[in-house]
XYZ file of C-alpha atoms in Angstrom:
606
model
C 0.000 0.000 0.000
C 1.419 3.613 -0.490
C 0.989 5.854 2.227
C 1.002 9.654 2.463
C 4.675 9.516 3.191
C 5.754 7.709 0.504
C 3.949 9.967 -2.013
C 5.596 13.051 -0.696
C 8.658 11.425 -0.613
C 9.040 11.068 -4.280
C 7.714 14.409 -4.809
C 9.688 17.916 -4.972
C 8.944 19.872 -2.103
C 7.470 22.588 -4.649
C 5.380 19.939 -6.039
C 3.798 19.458 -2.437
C 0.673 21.846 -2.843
C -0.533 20.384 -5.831
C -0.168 17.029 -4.729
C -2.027 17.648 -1.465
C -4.592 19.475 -3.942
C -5.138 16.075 -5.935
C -5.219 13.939 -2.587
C -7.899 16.005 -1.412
C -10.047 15.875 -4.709
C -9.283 11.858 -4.986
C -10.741 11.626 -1.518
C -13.874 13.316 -2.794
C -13.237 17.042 -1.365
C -13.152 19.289 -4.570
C -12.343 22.455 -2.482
C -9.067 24.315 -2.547
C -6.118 23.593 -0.005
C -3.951 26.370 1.743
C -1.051 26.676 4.098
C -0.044 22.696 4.126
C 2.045 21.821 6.556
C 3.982 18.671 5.949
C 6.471 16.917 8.152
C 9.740 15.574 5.944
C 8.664 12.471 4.456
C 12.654 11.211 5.385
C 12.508 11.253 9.102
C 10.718 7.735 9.243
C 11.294 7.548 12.668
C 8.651 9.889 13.773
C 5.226 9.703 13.131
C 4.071 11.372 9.463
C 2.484 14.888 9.880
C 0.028 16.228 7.472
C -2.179 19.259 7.488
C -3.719 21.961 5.917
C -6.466 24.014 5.519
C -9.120 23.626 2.899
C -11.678 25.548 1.448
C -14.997 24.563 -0.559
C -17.726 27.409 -1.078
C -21.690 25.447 -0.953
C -19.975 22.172 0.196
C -21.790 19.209 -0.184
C -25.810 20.074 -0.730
C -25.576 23.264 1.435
C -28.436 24.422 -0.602
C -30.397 22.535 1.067
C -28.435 22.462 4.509
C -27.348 19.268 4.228
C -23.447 18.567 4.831
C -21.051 15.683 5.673
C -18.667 14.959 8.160
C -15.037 16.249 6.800
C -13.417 12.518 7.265
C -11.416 10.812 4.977
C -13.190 7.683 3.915
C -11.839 4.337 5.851
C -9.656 2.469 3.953
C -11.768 -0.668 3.229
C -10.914 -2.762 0.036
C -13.846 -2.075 -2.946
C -15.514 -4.362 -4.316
C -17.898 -4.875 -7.080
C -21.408 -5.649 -5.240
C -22.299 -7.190 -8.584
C -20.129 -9.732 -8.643
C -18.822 -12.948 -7.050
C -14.605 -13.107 -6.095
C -13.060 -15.979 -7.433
C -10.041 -15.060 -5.128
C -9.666 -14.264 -1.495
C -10.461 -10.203 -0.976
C -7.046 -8.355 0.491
C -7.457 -6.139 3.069
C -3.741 -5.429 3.846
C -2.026 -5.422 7.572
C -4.220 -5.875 10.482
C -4.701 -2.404 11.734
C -7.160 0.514 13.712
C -7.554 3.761 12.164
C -9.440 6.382 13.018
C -10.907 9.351 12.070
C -12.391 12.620 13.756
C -14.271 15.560 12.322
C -15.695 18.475 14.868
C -17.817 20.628 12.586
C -18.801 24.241 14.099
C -22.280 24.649 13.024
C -23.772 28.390 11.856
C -25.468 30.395 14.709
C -29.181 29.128 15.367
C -28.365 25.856 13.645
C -28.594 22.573 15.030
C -28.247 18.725 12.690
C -30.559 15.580 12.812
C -27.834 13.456 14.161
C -27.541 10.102 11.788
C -27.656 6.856 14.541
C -24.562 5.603 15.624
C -23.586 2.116 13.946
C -21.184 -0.528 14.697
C -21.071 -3.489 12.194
C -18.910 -6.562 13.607
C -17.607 -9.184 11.086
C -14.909 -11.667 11.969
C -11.942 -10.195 9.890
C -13.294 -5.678 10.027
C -15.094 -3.800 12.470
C -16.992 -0.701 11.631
C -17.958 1.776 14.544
C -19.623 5.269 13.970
C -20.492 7.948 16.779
C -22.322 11.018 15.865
C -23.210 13.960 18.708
C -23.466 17.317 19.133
C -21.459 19.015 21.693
C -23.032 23.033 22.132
C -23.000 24.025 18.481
C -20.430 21.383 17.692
C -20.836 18.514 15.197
C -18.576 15.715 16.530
C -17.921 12.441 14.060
C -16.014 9.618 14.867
C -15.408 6.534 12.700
C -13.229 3.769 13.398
C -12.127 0.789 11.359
C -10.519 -2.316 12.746
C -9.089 -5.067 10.079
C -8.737 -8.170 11.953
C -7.590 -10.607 9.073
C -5.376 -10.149 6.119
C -7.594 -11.283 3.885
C -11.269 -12.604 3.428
C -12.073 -16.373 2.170
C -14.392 -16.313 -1.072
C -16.886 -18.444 0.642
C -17.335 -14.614 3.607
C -17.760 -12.791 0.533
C -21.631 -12.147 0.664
C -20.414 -10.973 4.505
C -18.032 -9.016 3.233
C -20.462 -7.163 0.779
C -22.853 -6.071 3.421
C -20.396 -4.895 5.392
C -18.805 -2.973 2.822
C -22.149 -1.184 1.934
C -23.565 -0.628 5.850
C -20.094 1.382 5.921
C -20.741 3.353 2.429
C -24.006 3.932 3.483
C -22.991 5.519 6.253
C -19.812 7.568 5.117
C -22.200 8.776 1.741
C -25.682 10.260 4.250
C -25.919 14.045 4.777
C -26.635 15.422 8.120
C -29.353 18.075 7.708
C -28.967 21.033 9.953
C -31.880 22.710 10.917
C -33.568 25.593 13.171
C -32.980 25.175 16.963
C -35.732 24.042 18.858
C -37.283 22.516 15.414
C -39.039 19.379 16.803
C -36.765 15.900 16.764
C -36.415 13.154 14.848
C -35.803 9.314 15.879
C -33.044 8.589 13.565
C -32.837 5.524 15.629
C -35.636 4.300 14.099
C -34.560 3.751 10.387
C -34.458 0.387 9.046
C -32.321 -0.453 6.441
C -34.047 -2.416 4.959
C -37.512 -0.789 4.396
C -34.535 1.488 2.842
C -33.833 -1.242 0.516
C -37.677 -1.295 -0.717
C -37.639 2.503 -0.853
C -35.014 2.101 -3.817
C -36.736 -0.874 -5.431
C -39.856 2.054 -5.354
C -37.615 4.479 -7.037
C -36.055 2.424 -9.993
C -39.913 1.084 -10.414
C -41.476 4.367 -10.701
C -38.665 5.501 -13.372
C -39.207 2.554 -14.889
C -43.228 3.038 -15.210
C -43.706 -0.206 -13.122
C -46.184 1.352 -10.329
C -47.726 -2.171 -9.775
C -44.260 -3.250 -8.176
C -43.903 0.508 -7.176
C -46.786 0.365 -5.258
C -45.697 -3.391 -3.906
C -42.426 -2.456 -2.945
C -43.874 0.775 -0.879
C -46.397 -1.590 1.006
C -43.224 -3.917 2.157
C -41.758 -0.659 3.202
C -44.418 0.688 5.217
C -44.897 -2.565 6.697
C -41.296 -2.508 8.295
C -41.066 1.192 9.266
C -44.283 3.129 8.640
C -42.293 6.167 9.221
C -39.096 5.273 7.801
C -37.783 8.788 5.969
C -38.314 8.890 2.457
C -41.352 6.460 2.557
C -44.115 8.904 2.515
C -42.070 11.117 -0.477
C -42.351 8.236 -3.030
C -45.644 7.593 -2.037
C -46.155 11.348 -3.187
C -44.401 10.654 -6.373
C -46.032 7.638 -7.266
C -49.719 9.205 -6.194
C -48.852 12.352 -9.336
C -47.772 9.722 -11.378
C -51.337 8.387 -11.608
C -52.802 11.302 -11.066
C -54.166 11.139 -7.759
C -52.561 14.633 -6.815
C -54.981 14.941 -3.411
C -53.538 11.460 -1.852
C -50.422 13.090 -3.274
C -50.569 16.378 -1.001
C -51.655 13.744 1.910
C -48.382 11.747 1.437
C -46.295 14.914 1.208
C -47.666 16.463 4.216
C -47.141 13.044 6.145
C -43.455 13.047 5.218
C -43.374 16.464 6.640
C -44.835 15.354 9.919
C -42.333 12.146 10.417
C -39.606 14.456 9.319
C -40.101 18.229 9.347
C -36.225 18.555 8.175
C -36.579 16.765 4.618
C -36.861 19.975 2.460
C -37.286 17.814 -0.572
C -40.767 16.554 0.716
C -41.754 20.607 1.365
C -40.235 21.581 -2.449
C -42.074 18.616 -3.797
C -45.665 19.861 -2.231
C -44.964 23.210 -2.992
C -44.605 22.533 -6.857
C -47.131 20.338 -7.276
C -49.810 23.240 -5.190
C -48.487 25.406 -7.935
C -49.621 22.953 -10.482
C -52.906 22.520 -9.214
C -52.905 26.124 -8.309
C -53.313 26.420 -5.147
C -50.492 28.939 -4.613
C -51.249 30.497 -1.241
C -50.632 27.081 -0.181
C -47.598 26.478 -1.895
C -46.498 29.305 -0.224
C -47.137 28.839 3.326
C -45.462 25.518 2.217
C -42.271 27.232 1.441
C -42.563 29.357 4.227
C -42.429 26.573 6.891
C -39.559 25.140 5.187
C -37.347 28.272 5.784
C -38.593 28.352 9.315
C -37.301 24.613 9.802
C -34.319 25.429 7.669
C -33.513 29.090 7.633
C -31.710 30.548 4.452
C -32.482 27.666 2.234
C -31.091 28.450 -0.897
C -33.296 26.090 -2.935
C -36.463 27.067 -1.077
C -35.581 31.092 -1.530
C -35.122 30.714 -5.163
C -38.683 28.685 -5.329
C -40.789 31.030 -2.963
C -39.370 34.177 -5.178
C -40.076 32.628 -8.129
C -43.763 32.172 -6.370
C -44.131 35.386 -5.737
C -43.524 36.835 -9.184
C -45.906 34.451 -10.462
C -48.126 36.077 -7.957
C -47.096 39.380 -9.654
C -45.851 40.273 -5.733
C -43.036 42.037 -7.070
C -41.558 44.021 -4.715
C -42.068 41.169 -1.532
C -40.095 38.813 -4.236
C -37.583 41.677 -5.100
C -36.992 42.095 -1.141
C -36.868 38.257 -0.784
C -34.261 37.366 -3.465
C -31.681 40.334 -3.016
C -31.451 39.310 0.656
C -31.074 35.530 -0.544
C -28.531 36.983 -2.683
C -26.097 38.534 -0.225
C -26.096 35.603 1.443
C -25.322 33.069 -1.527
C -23.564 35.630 -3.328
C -21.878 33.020 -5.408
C -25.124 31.644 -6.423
C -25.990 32.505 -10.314
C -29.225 31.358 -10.146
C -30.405 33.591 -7.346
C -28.840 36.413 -8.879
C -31.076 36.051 -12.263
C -33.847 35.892 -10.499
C -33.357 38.621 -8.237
C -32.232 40.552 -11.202
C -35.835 39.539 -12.584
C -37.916 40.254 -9.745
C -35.936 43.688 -9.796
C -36.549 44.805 -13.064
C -40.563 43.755 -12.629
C -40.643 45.737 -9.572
C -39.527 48.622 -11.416
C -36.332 48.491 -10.628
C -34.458 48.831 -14.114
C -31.175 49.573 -13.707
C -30.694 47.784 -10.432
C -32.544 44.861 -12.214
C -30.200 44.918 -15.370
C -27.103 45.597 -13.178
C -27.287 42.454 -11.306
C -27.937 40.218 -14.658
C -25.086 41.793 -16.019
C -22.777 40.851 -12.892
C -24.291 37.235 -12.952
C -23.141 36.374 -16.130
C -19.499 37.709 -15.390
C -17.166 34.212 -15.317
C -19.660 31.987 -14.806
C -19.243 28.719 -17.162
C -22.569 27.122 -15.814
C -24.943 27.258 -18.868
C -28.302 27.053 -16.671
C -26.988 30.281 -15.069
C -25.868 32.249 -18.116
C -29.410 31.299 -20.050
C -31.492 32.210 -16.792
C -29.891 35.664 -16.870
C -30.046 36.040 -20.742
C -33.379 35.272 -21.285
C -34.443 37.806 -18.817
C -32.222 40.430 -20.079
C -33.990 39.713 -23.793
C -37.591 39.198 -22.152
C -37.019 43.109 -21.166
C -35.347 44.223 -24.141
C -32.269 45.192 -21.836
C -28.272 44.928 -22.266
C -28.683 42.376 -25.138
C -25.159 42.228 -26.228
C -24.411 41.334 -23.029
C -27.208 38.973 -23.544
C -25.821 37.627 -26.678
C -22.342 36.776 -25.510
C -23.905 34.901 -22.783
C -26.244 32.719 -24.415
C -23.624 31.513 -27.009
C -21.249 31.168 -24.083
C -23.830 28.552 -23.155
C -24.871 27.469 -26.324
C -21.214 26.559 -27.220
C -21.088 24.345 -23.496
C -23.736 22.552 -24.094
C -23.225 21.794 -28.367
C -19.660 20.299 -27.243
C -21.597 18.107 -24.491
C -23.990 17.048 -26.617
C -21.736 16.337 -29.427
C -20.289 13.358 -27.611
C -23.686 11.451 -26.480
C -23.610 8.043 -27.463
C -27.122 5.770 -26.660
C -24.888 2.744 -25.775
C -24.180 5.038 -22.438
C -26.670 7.554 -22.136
C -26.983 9.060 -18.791
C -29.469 11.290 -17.129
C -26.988 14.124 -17.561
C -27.114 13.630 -20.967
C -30.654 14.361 -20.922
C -30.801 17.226 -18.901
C -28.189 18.569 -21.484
C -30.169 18.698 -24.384
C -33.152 19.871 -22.345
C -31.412 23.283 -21.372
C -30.019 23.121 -25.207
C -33.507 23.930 -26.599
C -33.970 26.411 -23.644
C -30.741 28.366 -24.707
C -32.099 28.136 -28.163
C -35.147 29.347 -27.533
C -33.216 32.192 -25.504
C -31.150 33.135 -28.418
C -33.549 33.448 -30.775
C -35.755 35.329 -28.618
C -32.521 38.035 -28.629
C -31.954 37.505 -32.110
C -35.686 38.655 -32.071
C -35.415 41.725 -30.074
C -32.506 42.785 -31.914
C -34.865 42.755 -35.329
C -32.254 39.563 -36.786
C -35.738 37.494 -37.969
C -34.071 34.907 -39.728
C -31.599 34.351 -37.277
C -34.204 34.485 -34.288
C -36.790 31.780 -36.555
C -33.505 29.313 -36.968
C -33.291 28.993 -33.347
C -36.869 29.507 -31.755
C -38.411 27.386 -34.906
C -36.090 24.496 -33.512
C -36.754 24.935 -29.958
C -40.717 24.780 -30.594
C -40.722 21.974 -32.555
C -38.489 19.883 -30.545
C -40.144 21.190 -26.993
C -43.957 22.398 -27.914
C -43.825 24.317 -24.981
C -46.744 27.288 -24.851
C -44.006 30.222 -24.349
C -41.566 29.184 -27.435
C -44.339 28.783 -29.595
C -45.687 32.223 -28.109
C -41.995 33.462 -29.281
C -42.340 31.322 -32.507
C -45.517 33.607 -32.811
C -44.459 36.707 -32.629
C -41.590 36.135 -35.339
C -43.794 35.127 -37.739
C -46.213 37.947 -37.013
C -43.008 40.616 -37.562
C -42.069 38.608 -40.728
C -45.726 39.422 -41.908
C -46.433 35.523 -41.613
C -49.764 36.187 -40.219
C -51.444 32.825 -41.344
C -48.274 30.990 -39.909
C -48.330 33.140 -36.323
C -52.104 32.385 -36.110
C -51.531 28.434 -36.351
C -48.436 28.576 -33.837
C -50.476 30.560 -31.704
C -53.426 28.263 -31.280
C -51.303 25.271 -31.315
C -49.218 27.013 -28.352
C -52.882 27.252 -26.489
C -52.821 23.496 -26.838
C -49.986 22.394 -26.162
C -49.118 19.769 -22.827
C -46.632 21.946 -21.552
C -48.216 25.520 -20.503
C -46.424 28.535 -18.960
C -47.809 28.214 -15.180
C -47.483 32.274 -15.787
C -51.239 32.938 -17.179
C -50.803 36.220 -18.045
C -48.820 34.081 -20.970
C -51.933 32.151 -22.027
C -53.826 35.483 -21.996
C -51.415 37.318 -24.447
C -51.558 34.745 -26.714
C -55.532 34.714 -27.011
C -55.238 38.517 -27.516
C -52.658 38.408 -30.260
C -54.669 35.902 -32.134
C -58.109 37.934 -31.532
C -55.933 40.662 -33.253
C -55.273 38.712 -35.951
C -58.562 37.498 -36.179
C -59.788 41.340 -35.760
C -57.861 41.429 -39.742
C -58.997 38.408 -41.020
C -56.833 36.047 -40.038
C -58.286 32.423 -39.016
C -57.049 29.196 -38.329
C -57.078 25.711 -40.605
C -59.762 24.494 -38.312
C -57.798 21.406 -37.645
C -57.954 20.092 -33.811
C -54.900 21.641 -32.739
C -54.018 18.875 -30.508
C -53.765 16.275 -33.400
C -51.894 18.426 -35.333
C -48.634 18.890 -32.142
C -49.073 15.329 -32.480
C -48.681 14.936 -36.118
C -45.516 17.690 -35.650
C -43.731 14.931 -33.658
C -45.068 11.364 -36.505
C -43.420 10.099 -38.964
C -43.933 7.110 -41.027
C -41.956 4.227 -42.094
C -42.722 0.549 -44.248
C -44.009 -1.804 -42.257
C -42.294 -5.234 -42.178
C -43.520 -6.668 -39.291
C -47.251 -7.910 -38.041
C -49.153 -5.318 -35.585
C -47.197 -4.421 -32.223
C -45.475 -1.189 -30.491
C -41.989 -0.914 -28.717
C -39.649 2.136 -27.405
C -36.580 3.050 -28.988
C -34.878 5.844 -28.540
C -33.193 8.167 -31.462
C -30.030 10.223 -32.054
C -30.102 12.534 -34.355
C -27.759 15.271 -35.817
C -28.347 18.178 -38.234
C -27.650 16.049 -40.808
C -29.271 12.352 -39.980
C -30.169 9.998 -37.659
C -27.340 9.085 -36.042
C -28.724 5.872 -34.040
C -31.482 4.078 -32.812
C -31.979 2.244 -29.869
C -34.619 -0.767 -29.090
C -36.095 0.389 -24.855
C -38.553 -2.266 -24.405
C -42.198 -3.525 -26.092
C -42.560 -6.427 -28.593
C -39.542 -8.215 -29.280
C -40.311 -8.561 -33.193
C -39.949 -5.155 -33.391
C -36.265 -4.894 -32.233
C -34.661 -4.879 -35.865
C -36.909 -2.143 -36.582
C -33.777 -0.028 -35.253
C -32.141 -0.109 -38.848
C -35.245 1.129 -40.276
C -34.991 4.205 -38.174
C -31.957 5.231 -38.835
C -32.991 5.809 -42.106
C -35.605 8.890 -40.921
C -35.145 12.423 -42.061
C -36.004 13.500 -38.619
C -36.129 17.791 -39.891
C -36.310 20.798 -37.871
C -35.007 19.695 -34.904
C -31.874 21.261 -34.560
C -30.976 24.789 -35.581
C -29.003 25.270 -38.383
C -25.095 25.077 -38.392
C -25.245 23.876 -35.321
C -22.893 20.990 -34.385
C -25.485 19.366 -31.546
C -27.155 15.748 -31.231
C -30.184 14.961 -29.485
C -32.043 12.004 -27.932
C -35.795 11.497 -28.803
C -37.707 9.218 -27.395
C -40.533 7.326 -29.074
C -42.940 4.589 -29.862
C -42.999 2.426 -33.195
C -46.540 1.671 -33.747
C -47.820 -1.001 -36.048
C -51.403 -1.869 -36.435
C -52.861 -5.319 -37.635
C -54.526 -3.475 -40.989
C -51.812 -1.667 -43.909
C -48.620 -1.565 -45.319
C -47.452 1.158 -42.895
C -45.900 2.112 -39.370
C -46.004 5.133 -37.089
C -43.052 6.476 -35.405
C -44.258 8.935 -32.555
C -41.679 10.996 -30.379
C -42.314 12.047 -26.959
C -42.074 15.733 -25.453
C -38.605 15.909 -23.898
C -39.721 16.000 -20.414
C -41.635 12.626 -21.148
C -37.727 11.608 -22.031
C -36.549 9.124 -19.222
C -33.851 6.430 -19.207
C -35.537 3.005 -17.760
């Protein structure tokens, strides 16, 4: 095994920072270390001495207020839970080591201590104490290796102990208000945790019969286990049963007033079904529980504009701001809220500063688009949303569907938003054909109400007046509404306008025809069925196609879809790939096949 000292030792002492840097990052800390202090790696006959200070701005998911114990991990051999040794599993010299981390919590903070564990095997020992001394979070983990080795026949002993102890090294500790009311950690059971994931990967993968089976087992175990009552939320809006939804929700909240996800959750789904006083009294028991909550803040705001409160959302978000001033996201927003409070210059000022060296492409298209949607700064505007633009092409440019990964989805899905962004600049700064490349691709790929609203209004200044009239109503159609209905409303008065000079629509259901926008055909070869597949697709041709799941005969229909002209989806000169999702229908009766692609929030990876 190399130890500490041996790595300095072959090191230059100038070298030293960095490589302290990259031992900190490899032990999963990606902050920044300062004023190391290292004893000389030669004197071997005193005990190695290594320290330094260390720096990470948000660390862990202090968004939310949840952090972890600053520990190295134990050093426990890994091993593939998947599969079986065929030799004897090493775990080097018998040994104790142990490891200490006293966190000073903020003022008016207190954590949800995790329980204390020991796990006893014959060749390790794992021990973990958690407690709070004052405002101090103490940790203490200790590992004893016993044996040299394990014997392949202890191996499924070996693997449960190697998972109780990433378990516990991988939980947050949420802090929360003093005096917010307790929780019985003590009470968890691990395995009702075990049926909570089996919930999770069945509800992604649209199985809510074993969803709903797996949630039962679950409840049966723990009935308050945390986490329980949240997918029982989930799974309720995934059939539609948003009421028993709300009632899960606010029973998570009860068990465990310090999961903020369970409060977020309710409040968007209130939102949904507007109920929006509710939603925000939601919010606003969060940030009593959890004071400052980044993630909450940025929601409530958001809220509040929607609730045209402008100047209680202005108020809200600047103060959110100087305390997260790193945060881009706030900062758009609060540069939003601003400017619709009637606060222009302050409003435009702190868009402008948000987009200064940031590299995260959510940020710099948040604080773009609003900087376009009020016709303000929109060089500045421009710069950022290609800075984005470019991030995002590049990451999409390298998506393969032999290892596509949620990531890769969420990519593409802030690619049409920055689209959609840069046309809508293009638009204001009178560049039509520019602004219809991008918007044009955005709408057809995303149908959502405000690009097509955008998509709209570009035709309508091109003096495409039939062409804005059909966007418009298909926009008033479309699944995915602005929850802003002030949006709705303009578009029914810019097509009464229209209407006002003539103008009418085809007739045509507009819901038929977003669905024909996202059919295409192809030859059939097989008898009647359906299956999944996903598709990549470039500017210039389907790139692949990938059998998901549905009848088996239809797997080879992959090769046929590669052979689509899949148009329109992708702006032009533009160097991006995306993943569509669809279903290959083929009926009993004809000669031909359907090829329907979902909306890209319909987009999931089984």
């Amino acid at each position: 095994e190399t130890t500490f000292r041996e790595v300095f030792h072959g090191t230059s002492r100038a070298q030293w920072p960095q490589v302290a840097q990259n031992i900190s990052q490899r032990m999963g800390f990606g902050g920044s270390v300062t004023n190391l202090d290292v004893s000389l790696p030669e004197q071997t006959d005193k005990p190695f001495h290594y320290a330094y200070d260390y720096s990470h701005k948000e660390y862990a998911d202090w968004n939310n207020r949840r952090i972890v114990p600053l520990t190295f991990p134990v050093s426990l051999t890994e091993i593939d839970q998947d599969e079986t040794p065929t030799e004897p599993i090493q775990l080097g010299s018998p040994r104790t080591e142990t490891h200490k981390s006293t966190i000073e919590l903020p003022q008016n903070y207190t954590a949800q201590l995790p329980r204390s564990v020991k796990y006893t095997t014959p060749f390790a020992v794992y021990q973990a104490d958690y407690k709070l001394d004052g405002n101090k979070l103490i940790t203490e983990r200790k590992l004893e290796i016993l044996e040299r080795e394990v014997p392949v026949d202890k191996a499924a002993e070996y693997k449960k102990l190697a998972k109780n102890v990433t378990d516990d090294e991988g939980q947050f500790i949420q802090l929360v208000a003093a005096g917010t009311k307790g929780v019985d950690t003590a009470a968890g059971n691990p395995e009702a945790q075990q049926f909570l994931q089996s919930a999770y990967v069945d509800i992604t993968r649209h199985d809510y019969k074993a969803a709903h089976s797996d949630l039962h087992s679950a409840e049966q175990l723990n009935p308050k286990e945390r986490g329980l009552w949240m997918e029982a939320g989930y799974l309720d809006m995934m059939e539609n049963r948003l009421d028993d939804a709300i009632t899960d929700f606010k029973k998570e909240i009860e068990y465990h007033p310090e999961n903020a996800l369970a409060y977020e959750a309710m409040a968007e789904l209130l939102v949904k079904m507007k109920r929006n006083e509710d939603a925000e009294r939601t919010l606003r028991d969060l940030l009593k529980v959890i004071p400052d909550n980044t993630n909450a803040e940025l929601q409530l705001g958001s809220l509040l504009i929607l609730d045209k409160k402008y100047d209680e959302a202005s108020a809200l978000l600047e103060t959110a701001m100087k305390q997260a001033p790193d945060n881009k996201n706030i900062a758009a927003q609060a540069g939003r809220a601003e400017l619709l409070a009637g606060k222009r210059e302050a409003g435009i000022a702190t868009l402008s500063n948000s987009m200064k060296g940031s590299d995260d492409p959510d940020a710099l298209n948040n604080a773009a688009y609003e900087l376009a949607d009020f016709n303000a700064d929109l060089a500045n505007a421009e710069a950022a949303s290609k800075k984005a633009m470019g991030i995002l092409e590049k990451q999409t440019a390298e998506i393969s569907l032999g290892n596509l990964t949620r990531d890769d989805l969420a990519h593409i899905n802030l690619l049409t938003a920055v689209w959609d962004t840069m046309g809508w600049i293009y638009y204001r700064e009178g560049k039509l054909p520019e602004a219809e490349n991008y918007v044009s691709a955005a709408w057809t790929v995303t149908q959502h109400s405000e690009v097509g609203d955008h998509m709209g209004q570009i035709y309508e200044k091109q003096g495409k007046l039939e062409a804005a009239a059909k966007t418009w109503e298909l926009a008033l159609s479309a699944e995915t509404l602005s929850p802003d209905p002030s949006g709705t409303e303009s578009i029914r008065q810019n097509l009464a306008k229209l209407e006002g000079k003539g103008i009418k629509s085809d007739g045509k259901a507009a819901s038929e025809q977003l669905a024909q926008m996202r059919t295409l055909s192809i030859s059939k070869r097989w008898k009647g069925g359906s299956a999944d597949f996903f598709v990549l697709i470039s500017s210039e041709k389907t790139e692949d196609a990938q059998f998901i799941g549905g009848d088996e005969q239809l797997k080879d229909a992959a090769a046929d879809l590669m052979k689509l002209k899949i148009t329109g989806q992708i702006p032009k000169g533009s160097q991006a790939k995306l993943v569509r999702r669809g279903t290959l229908y083929c009926p009993d009766a004809g000669d031909s096949c359907t090829f329907t692609m979902l909306l890209p929030q319909s987009t999931g990876i089984n």
